[in-house]
mmCIF file of C-alpha atoms in Angstrom:
data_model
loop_
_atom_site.group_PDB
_atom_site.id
_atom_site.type_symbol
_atom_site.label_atom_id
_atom_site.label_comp_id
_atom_site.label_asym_id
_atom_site.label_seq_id
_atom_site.Cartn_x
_atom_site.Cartn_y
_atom_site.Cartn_z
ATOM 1 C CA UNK A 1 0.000 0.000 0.000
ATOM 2 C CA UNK A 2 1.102 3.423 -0.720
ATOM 3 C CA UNK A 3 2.364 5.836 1.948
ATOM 4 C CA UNK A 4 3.701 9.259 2.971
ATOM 5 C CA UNK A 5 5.681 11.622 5.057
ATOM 6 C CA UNK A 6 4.606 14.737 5.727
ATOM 7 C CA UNK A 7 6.629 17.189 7.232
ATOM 8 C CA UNK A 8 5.139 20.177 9.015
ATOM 9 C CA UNK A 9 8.819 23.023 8.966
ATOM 10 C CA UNK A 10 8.751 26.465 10.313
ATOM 11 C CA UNK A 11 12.354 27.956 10.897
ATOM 12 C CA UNK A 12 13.653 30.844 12.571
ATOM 13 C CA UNK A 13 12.479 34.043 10.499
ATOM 14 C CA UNK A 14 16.456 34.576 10.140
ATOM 15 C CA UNK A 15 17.300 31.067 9.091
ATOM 16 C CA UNK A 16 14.275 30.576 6.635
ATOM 17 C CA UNK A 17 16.228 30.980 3.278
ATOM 18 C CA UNK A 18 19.471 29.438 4.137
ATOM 19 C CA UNK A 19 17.490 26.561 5.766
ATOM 20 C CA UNK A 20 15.058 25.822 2.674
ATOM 21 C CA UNK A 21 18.502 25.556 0.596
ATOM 22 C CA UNK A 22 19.672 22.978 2.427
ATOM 23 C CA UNK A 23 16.591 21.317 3.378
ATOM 24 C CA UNK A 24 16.352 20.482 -0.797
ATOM 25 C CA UNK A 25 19.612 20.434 -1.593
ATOM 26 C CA UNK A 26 20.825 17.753 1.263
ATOM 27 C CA UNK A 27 17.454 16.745 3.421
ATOM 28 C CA UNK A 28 15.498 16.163 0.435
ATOM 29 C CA UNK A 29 17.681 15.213 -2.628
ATOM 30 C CA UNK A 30 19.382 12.409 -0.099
ATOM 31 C CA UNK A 31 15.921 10.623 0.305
ATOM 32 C CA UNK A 32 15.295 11.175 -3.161
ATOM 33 C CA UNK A 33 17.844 8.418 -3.813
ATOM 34 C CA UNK A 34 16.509 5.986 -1.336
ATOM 35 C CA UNK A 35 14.806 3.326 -3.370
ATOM 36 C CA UNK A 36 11.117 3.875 -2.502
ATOM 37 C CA UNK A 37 11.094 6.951 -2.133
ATOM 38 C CA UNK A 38 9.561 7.985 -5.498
ATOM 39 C CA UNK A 39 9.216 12.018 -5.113
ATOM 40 C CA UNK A 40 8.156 15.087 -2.940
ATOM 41 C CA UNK A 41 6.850 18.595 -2.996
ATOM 42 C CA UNK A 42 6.975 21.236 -1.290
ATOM 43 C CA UNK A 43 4.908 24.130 -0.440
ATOM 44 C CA UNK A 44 4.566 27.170 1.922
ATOM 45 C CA UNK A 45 1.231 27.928 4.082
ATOM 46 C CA UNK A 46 -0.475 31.146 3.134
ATOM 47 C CA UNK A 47 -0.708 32.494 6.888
ATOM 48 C CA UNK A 48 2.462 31.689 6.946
ATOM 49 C CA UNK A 49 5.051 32.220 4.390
ATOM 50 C CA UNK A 50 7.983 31.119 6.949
ATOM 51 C CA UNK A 51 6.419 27.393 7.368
ATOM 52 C CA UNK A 52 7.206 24.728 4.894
ATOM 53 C CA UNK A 53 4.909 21.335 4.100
ATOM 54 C CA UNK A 54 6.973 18.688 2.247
ATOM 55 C CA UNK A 55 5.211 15.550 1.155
ATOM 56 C CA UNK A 56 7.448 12.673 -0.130
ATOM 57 C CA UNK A 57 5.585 9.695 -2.036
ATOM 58 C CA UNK A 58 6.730 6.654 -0.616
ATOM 59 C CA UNK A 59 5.938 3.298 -2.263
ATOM 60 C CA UNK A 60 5.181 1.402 1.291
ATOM 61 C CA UNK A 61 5.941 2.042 5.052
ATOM 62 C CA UNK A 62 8.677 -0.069 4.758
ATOM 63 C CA UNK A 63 10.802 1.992 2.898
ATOM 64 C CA UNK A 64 11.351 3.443 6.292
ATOM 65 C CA UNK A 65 13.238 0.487 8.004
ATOM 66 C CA UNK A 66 15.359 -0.463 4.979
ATOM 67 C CA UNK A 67 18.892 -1.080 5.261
ATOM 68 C CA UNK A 68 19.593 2.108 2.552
ATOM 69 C CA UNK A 69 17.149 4.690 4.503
ATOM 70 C CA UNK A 70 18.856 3.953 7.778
ATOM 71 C CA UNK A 71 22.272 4.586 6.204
ATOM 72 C CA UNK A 72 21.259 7.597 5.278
ATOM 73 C CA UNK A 73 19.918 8.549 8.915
ATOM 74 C CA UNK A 74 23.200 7.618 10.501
ATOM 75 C CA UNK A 75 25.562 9.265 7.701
ATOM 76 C CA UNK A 76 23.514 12.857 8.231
ATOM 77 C CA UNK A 77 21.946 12.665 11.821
ATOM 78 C CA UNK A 78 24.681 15.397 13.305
ATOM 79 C CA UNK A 79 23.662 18.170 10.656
ATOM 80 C CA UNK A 80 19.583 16.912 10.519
ATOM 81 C CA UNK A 81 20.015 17.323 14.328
ATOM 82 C CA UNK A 82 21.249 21.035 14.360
ATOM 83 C CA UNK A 83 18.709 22.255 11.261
ATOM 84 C CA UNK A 84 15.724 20.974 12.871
ATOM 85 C CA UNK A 85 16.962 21.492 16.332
ATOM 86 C CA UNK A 86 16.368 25.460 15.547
ATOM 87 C CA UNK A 87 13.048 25.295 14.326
ATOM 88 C CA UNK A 88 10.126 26.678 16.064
ATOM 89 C CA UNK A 89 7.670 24.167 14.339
ATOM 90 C CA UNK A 90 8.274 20.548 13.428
ATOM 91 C CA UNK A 91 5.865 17.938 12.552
ATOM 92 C CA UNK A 92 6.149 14.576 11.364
ATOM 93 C CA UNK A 93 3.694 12.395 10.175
ATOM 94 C CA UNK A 94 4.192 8.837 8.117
ATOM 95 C CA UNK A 95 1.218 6.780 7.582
ATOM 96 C CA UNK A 96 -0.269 4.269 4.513
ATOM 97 C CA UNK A 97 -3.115 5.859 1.954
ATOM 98 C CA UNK A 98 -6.471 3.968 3.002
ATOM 99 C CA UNK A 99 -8.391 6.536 -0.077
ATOM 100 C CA UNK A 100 -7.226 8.205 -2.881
ATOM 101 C CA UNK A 101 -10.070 10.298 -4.884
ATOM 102 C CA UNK A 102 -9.692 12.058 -8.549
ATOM 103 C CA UNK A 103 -5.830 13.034 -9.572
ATOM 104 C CA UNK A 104 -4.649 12.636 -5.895
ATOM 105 C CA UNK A 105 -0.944 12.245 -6.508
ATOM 106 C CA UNK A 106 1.737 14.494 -7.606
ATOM 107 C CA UNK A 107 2.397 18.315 -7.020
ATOM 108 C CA UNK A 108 -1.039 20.963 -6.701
ATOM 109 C CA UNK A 109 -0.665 24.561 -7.229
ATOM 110 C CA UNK A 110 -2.457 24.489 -3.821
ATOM 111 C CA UNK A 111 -2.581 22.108 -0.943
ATOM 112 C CA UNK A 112 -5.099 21.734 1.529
ATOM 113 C CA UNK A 113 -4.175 19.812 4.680
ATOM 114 C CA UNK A 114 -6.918 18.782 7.156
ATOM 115 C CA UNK A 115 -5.681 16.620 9.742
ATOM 116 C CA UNK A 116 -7.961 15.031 12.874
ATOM 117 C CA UNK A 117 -7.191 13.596 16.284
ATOM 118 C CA UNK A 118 -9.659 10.682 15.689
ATOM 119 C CA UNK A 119 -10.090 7.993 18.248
ATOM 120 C CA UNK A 120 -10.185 4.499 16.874
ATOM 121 C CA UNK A 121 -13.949 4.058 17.760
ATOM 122 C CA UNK A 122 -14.881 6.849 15.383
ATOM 123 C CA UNK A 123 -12.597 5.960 12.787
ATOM 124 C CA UNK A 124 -15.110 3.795 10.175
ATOM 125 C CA UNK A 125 -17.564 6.845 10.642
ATOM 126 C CA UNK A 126 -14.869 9.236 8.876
ATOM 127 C CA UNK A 127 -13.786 7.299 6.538
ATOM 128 C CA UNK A 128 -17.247 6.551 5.666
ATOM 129 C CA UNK A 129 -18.356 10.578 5.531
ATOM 130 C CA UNK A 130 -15.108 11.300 3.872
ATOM 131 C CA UNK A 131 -15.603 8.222 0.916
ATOM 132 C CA UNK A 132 -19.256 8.461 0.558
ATOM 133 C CA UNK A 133 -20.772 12.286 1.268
ATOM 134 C CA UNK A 134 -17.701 14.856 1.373
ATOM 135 C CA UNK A 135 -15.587 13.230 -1.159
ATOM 136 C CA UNK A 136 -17.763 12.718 -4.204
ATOM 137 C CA UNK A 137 -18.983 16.220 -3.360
ATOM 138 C CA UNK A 138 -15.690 18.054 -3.502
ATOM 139 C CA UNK A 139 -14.817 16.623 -6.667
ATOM 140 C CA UNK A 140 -17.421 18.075 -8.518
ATOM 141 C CA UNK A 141 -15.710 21.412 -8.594
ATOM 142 C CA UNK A 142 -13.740 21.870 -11.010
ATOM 143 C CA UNK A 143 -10.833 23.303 -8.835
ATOM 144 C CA UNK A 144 -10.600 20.208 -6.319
ATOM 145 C CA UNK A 145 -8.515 18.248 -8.471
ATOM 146 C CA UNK A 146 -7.951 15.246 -5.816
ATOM 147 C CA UNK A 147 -8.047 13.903 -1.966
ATOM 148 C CA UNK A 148 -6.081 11.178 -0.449
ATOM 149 C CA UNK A 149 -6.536 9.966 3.187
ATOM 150 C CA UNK A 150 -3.776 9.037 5.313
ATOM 151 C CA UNK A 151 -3.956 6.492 8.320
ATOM 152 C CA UNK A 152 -1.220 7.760 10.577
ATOM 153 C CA UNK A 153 0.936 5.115 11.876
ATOM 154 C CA UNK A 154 3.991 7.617 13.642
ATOM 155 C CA UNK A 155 3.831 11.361 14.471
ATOM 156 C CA UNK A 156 5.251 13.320 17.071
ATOM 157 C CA UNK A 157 1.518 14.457 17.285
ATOM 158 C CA UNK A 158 -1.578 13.065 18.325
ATOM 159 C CA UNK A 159 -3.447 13.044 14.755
ATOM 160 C CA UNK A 160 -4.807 9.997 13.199
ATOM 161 C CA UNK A 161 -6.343 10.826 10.185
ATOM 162 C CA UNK A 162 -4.518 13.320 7.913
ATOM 163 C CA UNK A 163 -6.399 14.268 4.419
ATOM 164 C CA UNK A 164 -4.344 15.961 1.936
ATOM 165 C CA UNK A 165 -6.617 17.842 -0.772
ATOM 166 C CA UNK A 166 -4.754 19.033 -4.553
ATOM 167 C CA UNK A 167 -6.849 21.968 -5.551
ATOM 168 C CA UNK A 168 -6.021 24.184 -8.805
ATOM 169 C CA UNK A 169 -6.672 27.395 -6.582
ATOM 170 C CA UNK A 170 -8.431 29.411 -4.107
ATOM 171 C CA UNK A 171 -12.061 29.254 -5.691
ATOM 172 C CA UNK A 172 -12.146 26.117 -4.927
ATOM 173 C CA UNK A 173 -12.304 26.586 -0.805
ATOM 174 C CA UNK A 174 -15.028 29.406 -1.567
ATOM 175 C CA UNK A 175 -17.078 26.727 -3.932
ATOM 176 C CA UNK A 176 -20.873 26.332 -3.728
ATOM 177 C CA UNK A 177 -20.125 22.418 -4.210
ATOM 178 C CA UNK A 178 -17.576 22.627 -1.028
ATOM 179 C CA UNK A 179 -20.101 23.984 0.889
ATOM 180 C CA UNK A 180 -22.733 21.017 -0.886
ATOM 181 C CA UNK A 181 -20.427 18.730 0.508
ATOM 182 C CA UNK A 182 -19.912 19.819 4.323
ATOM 183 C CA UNK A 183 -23.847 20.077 4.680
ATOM 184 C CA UNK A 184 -24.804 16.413 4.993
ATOM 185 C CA UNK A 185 -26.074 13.902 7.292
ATOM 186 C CA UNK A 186 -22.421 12.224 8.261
ATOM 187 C CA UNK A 187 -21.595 15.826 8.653
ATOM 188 C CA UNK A 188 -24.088 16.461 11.362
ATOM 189 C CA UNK A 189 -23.304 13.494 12.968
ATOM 190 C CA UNK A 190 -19.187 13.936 13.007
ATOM 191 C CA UNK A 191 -19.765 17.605 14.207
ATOM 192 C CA UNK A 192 -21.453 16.489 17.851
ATOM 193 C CA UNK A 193 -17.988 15.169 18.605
ATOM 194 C CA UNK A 194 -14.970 17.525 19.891
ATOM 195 C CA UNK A 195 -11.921 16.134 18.359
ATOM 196 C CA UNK A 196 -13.711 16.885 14.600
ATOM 197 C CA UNK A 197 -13.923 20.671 15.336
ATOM 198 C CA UNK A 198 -10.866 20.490 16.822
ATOM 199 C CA UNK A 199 -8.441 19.602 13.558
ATOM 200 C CA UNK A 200 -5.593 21.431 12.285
ATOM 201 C CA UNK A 201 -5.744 22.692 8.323
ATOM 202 C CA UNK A 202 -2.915 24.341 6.636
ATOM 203 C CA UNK A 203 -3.648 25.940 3.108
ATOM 204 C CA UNK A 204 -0.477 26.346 1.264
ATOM 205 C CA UNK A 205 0.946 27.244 -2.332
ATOM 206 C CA UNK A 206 3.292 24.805 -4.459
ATOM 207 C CA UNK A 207 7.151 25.947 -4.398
ATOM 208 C CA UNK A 208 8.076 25.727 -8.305
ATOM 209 C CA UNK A 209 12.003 25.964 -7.129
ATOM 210 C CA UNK A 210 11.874 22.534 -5.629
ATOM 211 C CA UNK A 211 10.115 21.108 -8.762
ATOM 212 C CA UNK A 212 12.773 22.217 -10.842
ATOM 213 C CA UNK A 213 15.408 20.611 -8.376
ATOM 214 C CA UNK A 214 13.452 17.572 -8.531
ATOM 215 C CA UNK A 215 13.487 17.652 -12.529
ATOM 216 C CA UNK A 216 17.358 17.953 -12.397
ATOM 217 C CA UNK A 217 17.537 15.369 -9.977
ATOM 218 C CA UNK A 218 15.654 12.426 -11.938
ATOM 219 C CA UNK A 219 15.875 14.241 -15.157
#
């Protein structure tokens, strides 16, 4: 099954452009060339243009405990130590995709990051709302281009359930079918419990820089 890392970076407002270089020029091209790892994309929240969101595609979980990936941790753990030792946000998240909706892969000029503190007894009843009421209803505008769900297995949070939404742009948060597709039954239902008003979202803009160092990297 199909999984991801998602990495939630916010640096020092002195450090942010001399940390972003290295982050893709070491962090990033170095698990570029673990097998497995088959890309990643980055992008910076709108609120915030100092914080960073870096997906990676990974072709399992396992990629994680390979022999090659855990090279790499040892051979750069002093210098991964002292970068993200000085930020003032850092999230990690790995987990397998359990849904994947529309054009779901790949790089969005926009990404939209809900993520929920589910408890496993309410788990089914998301995944439910999400695959058959909020899903289908997002996708009929024209600007949500694709949703994946994530089952999170480790993060140095509490969140269980991560969605990660490729829109084309903005009008698609404003959309008449967006707000179609929050205004249902399983929506009613979700809303009478705390931890689903309670999520974290992050809306943030594709980085064209690091597509271009991926491009050079894979060619």
């Amino acid at each position: 099954m199909s999984a991801v890392l998602l990495a939630v970076l916010r640096p020092e407002p002195s450090d942010v452009p001399d940390f972003y270089s290295w982050y893709e020029a070491e962090h990033v091209t170095g698990r570029l060339g673990v097998p497995g790892f088959t890309d990643a994309h980055r992008y910076r929240t709108e609120d915030d243009p100092d914080r960073g969101i870096l997906v990676y595609e990974l072709d399992d979980l396992d990629v994680l405990t390979t022999p090659k990936y855990k090279e790499l941790q040892a051979a750069t753990a002093e210098a991964t130590q002292t970068r993200m030792g000085g930020l003032r946000q850092f999230v990690r998240v790995t987990g397998e995709v359990v849904q994947e909706h529309g054009e779901a892969a790949g790089p969005a000029p926009l990404l939209f990051v809900v993520a929920f503190t589910t408890p496993a007894e309410d788990m089914a009843e998301l995944d439910a709302w999400y695959e058959s009421e909020h899903v289908p209803g997002l996708l009929k505008a024209d600007a949500w281009l694709g949703v994946r769900l994530i089952d999170v297995s480790d993060s140095n949070t509490g969140w269980t359930r991560v969605a990660l939404h490729r829109l084309a742009d903005e009008s698609a948060l404003s959309s008449p079918e967006r707000k179609a597709a929050v205004d249902t039954p399983g929506r009613e239902r979700l809303a009478e419990k705390a931890w689903f008003n309670e999520s974290t979202r992050f809306v943030a803009g594709g980085v064209p820089r690091f597509d271009d160092a991926r491009e050079a990297l894979h060619g």
